Amino acid sequence: MTAVPQTVKYENSEAFAQTMDRDDPLSEYRSKFAFPKRDNGEPYLYFAGNSLGLMPKIARDYVNAEFDDWAAFGVEGHLGARKPWLPYHENLTEMSARLVGAKPAEVVVMNSLTVNLHLMMVSFYRPSKTKFKIFIEANSFPSDQYAVQSQAKFHGFDPDIAVGEFKPRAGEITLRTEDILETIAREGESLALIVLGDVNYLTGQAFDIQAIVKAARKVNCLVGLNLAHGAGNLLLQLHDWDVDFAVWCSYKYLNAGPGGIAGTFVHERHSNEFDLPRFAGWWGHNKKTRFEMPSKFDPLAGAEGWQLSNPPILQLAALRASMEIFDQATMPALRKKGDLLTGYLEYLLTEMSGISIITPGDPKARGNQLSLKIKNNPKALLEALKSQGVICDFREPDIIRVAPAPLYNNFYDVYRFHQVVAKHVR
Ligand SMILES: *Cc1c(COP(=O)(O)O)cnc(C)c1O
């Protein structure tokens, strides 16, 4: 018998929220995370997993295991540790590939996000006199803007001319796919690269990547994604979508801890393009001859060939703890719960005239985040939330971002969030 697809009929009641939690197949995961506590010992209602994910309790053991092996083995730990350090990053490869819909050879964990974005642009932003434009989405994260502007400048272009934005229509905040496609066609062969934050950090909008890649191909333009807010949030199929490269950090939805080690995807089609310019380091060199210390760089095939340094094992250990949880829970199940949780939050807030939700209403065009435009005195609301045990995040001048993370948030959290907000906003 096939299950009858059911649309949940939401209700603004404690009993409803608790029934949803009781029937939630992922409910066991909540207890695997450490919640910050208020002075009175109560855990905060935590909705900032899009900014810094909570600590998986097991992460401490994984990191301590590396301290123990460092103490026990010293330099011999590179080969002798229980999980040898030399190939440690490979422990993350298959899980990362499943997370973003890639082949294992297409992904690697290394560095931090903005560093990886630059490394990718060194190889995949190859401007010429006539083909030199980089397009990003309006309201993109400042670090991404600085990165693309500095790349244009590095190649001798005026960033004001070389960097363009996909813009919303007058009076709108999010982008329409048809407008993005139209801009790509209009810019045509002048476009060298598109870099999109998926989802956009401010509005929470997810883009139709397949349609965008298809349009970009028609004008021979490459497409890179910044998945800072997408990895561990959206259902991604980077290989099938034919994206050229992607980068992500792991301290947001991926719960790998502050400054956690980041990820990179390079499409298989570029695996063996050894003539591409790239910034090289010994960790990207052929593993067979790396320790013979040859003077000529022989890059590894695939994403690993973009590595520079031997990676931070303590950070990798923390990331491994979290990635194992994602691998058990699986992204399809997490996305399903995320849609229900975010839908519930939307349902509860829609009635309030003091709040407008700027994130798209279509579940396919968003992940776990709703961005709320607060009409009156947004900072007062933020302070009130904090004093009543709610942690979420504020962006100037008037946006509160709320992210129910399906690994550790539940329906009762969302219900209680609304209860607190309703005391302050009509
Ligand atoms: C969080 C975030 C960053 C942060 O970059 P780091 O290099 O990790 O400091 C960059 N871009 C986007 C879109 C982000 O959301």
PDB file of N, CA, C and O and ligand atoms in Angstrom, residues 50-51 112-115 137 140-144 197 199 201 226 228-229 249 251-252 262 401, ligand 1:
ATOM      1  N   ASN A  50      21.174  28.983  11.437  1.00  0.00           N
ATOM      2  CA  ASN A  50      21.664  29.475  10.143  1.00  0.00           C
ATOM      3  C   ASN A  50      22.866  30.403  10.342  1.00  0.00           C
ATOM      4  O   ASN A  50      23.467  30.850   9.375  1.00  0.00           O
ATOM      5  N   SER A  51      23.193  30.676  11.594  1.00  0.00           N
ATOM      6  CA  SER A  51      24.306  31.567  11.897  1.00  0.00           C
ATOM      7  C   SER A  51      25.434  30.769  12.556  1.00  0.00           C
ATOM      8  O   SER A  51      26.575  30.776  12.107  1.00  0.00           O
ATOM      9  N   SER A 112      38.578  27.753   4.704  1.00  0.00           N
ATOM     10  CA  SER A 112      37.309  28.374   5.088  1.00  0.00           C
ATOM     11  C   SER A 112      36.624  28.876   3.830  1.00  0.00           C
ATOM     12  O   SER A 112      37.202  28.853   2.743  1.00  0.00           O
ATOM     13  N   LEU A 113      35.397  29.323   3.989  1.00  0.00           N
ATOM     14  CA  LEU A 113      34.543  29.555   2.822  1.00  0.00           C
ATOM     15  C   LEU A 113      35.105  30.597   1.852  1.00  0.00           C
ATOM     16  O   LEU A 113      35.236  30.361   0.657  1.00  0.00           O
ATOM     17  N   THR A 114      35.416  31.774   2.372  1.00  0.00           N
ATOM     18  CA  THR A 114      35.838  32.849   1.468  1.00  0.00           C
ATOM     19  C   THR A 114      37.161  32.495   0.793  1.00  0.00           C
ATOM     20  O   THR A 114      37.380  32.816  -0.384  1.00  0.00           O
ATOM     21  N   VAL A 115      38.020  31.795   1.520  1.00  0.00           N
ATOM     22  CA  VAL A 115      39.276  31.311   0.908  1.00  0.00           C
ATOM     23  C   VAL A 115      38.944  30.401  -0.275  1.00  0.00           C
ATOM     24  O   VAL A 115      39.508  30.547  -1.369  1.00  0.00           O
ATOM     25  N   GLU A 137      23.804  37.891  -6.854  1.00  0.00           N
ATOM     26  CA  GLU A 137      22.434  38.302  -6.538  1.00  0.00           C
ATOM     27  C   GLU A 137      22.473  39.576  -5.693  1.00  0.00           C
ATOM     28  O   GLU A 137      23.412  39.780  -4.911  1.00  0.00           O
ATOM     29  N   SER A 140      23.627  40.238  -1.699  1.00  0.00           N
ATOM     30  CA  SER A 140      24.495  39.100  -1.386  1.00  0.00           C
ATOM     31  C   SER A 140      25.366  39.461  -0.180  1.00  0.00           C
ATOM     32  O   SER A 140      25.531  40.634   0.161  1.00  0.00           O
ATOM     33  N   PHE A 141      25.883  38.451   0.452  1.00  0.00           N
ATOM     34  CA  PHE A 141      26.673  38.607   1.673  1.00  0.00           C
ATOM     35  C   PHE A 141      27.903  39.467   1.375  1.00  0.00           C
ATOM     36  O   PHE A 141      28.564  39.255   0.366  1.00  0.00           O
ATOM     37  N   PRO A 142      28.208  40.423   2.234  1.00  0.00           N
ATOM     38  CA  PRO A 142      29.316  41.339   1.931  1.00  0.00           C
ATOM     39  C   PRO A 142      30.632  40.639   1.569  1.00  0.00           C
ATOM     40  O   PRO A 142      31.310  41.058   0.640  1.00  0.00           O
ATOM     41  N   SER A 143      30.972  39.572   2.277  1.00  0.00           N
ATOM     42  CA  SER A 143      32.239  38.896   1.975  1.00  0.00           C
ATOM     43  C   SER A 143      32.276  38.433   0.513  1.00  0.00           C
ATOM     44  O   SER A 143      33.315  38.509  -0.149  1.00  0.00           O
ATOM     45  N   ASP A 144      31.136  37.987  -0.003  1.00  0.00           N
ATOM     46  CA  ASP A 144      31.069  37.554  -1.404  1.00  0.00           C
ATOM     47  C   ASP A 144      31.259  38.736  -2.337  1.00  0.00           C
ATOM     48  O   ASP A 144      31.931  38.635  -3.369  1.00  0.00           O
ATOM     49  N   GLY A 197      24.437  33.087  -3.899  1.00  0.00           N
ATOM     50  CA  GLY A 197      24.262  32.547  -2.559  1.00  0.00           C
ATOM     51  C   GLY A 197      22.949  31.783  -2.527  1.00  0.00           C
ATOM     52  O   GLY A 197      21.893  32.364  -2.725  1.00  0.00           O
ATOM     53  N   VAL A 199      20.842  29.269  -0.082  1.00  0.00           N
ATOM     54  CA  VAL A 199      19.875  30.333  -0.183  1.00  0.00           C
ATOM     55  C   VAL A 199      20.522  31.680   0.151  1.00  0.00           C
ATOM     56  O   VAL A 199      21.523  31.721   0.846  1.00  0.00           O
ATOM     57  N   TYR A 201      21.394  34.792   2.089  1.00  0.00           N
ATOM     58  CA  TYR A 201      21.473  34.858   3.559  1.00  0.00           C
ATOM     59  C   TYR A 201      20.430  35.795   4.164  1.00  0.00           C
ATOM     60  O   TYR A 201      19.977  35.584   5.286  1.00  0.00           O
ATOM     61  N   ASN A 226      27.545  29.752  -3.649  1.00  0.00           N
ATOM     62  CA  ASN A 226      27.953  29.867  -2.263  1.00  0.00           C
ATOM     63  C   ASN A 226      26.846  29.231  -1.424  1.00  0.00           C
ATOM     64  O   ASN A 226      25.751  29.774  -1.318  1.00  0.00           O
ATOM     65  N   ALA A 228      26.776  28.646   1.817  1.00  0.00           N
ATOM     66  CA  ALA A 228      26.877  28.917   3.261  1.00  0.00           C
ATOM     67  C   ALA A 228      25.547  28.631   3.953  1.00  0.00           C
ATOM     68  O   ALA A 228      25.503  28.062   5.036  1.00  0.00           O
ATOM     69  N   HIS A 229      24.451  29.014   3.280  1.00  0.00           N
ATOM     70  CA  HIS A 229      23.118  28.801   3.846  1.00  0.00           C
ATOM     71  C   HIS A 229      22.365  27.679   3.140  1.00  0.00           C
ATOM     72  O   HIS A 229      21.168  27.498   3.349  1.00  0.00           O
ATOM     73  N   CYS A 249      30.454  26.882   4.063  1.00  0.00           N
ATOM     74  CA  CYS A 249      31.056  26.801   5.380  1.00  0.00           C
ATOM     75  C   CYS A 249      30.298  25.723   6.145  1.00  0.00           C
ATOM     76  O   CYS A 249      29.237  25.275   5.708  1.00  0.00           O
ATOM     77  N   TYR A 251      29.841  25.818   9.719  1.00  0.00           N
ATOM     78  CA  TYR A 251      29.471  26.184  11.096  1.00  0.00           C
ATOM     79  C   TYR A 251      28.028  26.650  11.209  1.00  0.00           C
ATOM     80  O   TYR A 251      27.555  26.923  12.293  1.00  0.00           O
ATOM     81  N   LYS A 252      27.320  26.771  10.082  1.00  0.00           N
ATOM     82  CA  LYS A 252      25.919  27.191  10.133  1.00  0.00           C
ATOM     83  C   LYS A 252      25.045  25.931  10.284  1.00  0.00           C
ATOM     84  O   LYS A 252      25.099  25.296  11.318  1.00  0.00           O
ATOM     85  N   ALA A 262      35.660  24.297   5.900  1.00  0.00           N
ATOM     86  CA  ALA A 262      34.674  24.488   4.841  1.00  0.00           C
ATOM     87  C   ALA A 262      34.742  23.387   3.776  1.00  0.00           C
ATOM     88  O   ALA A 262      35.615  22.520   3.819  1.00  0.00           O
ATOM     89  N   ARG A 401      15.882  37.206  11.395  1.00  0.00           N
ATOM     90  CA  ARG A 401      15.920  35.922  10.692  1.00  0.00           C
ATOM     91  C   ARG A 401      15.679  34.804  11.704  1.00  0.00           C
ATOM     92  O   ARG A 401      16.336  34.756  12.749  1.00  0.00           O
TER      93      ARG A 401
HETATM   94  C1  LIG B   1      28.383  33.006   6.486  1.00  0.00           C
HETATM   95  C2  LIG B   1      28.699  33.453   5.129  1.00  0.00           C
HETATM   96  C3  LIG B   1      30.011  33.762   4.747  1.00  0.00           C
HETATM   97  C4  LIG B   1      31.131  33.735   5.753  1.00  0.00           C
HETATM   98  O1  LIG B   1      32.369  33.519   5.159  1.00  0.00           O
HETATM   99  P1  LIG B   1      33.589  32.892   5.968  1.00  0.00           P
HETATM  100  O2  LIG B   1      34.664  32.844   4.967  1.00  0.00           O
HETATM  101  O3  LIG B   1      33.153  31.545   6.486  1.00  0.00           O
HETATM  102  O4  LIG B   1      33.897  33.812   7.113  1.00  0.00           O
HETATM  103  C5  LIG B   1      30.240  34.110   3.423  1.00  0.00           C
HETATM  104  N1  LIG B   1      29.224  34.169   2.525  1.00  0.00           N
HETATM  105  C6  LIG B   1      27.952  33.872   2.866  1.00  0.00           C
HETATM  106  C7  LIG B   1      26.868  33.922   1.843  1.00  0.00           C
HETATM  107  C8  LIG B   1      27.656  33.532   4.177  1.00  0.00           C
HETATM  108  O5  LIG B   1      26.397  33.281   4.521  1.00  0.00           O
END
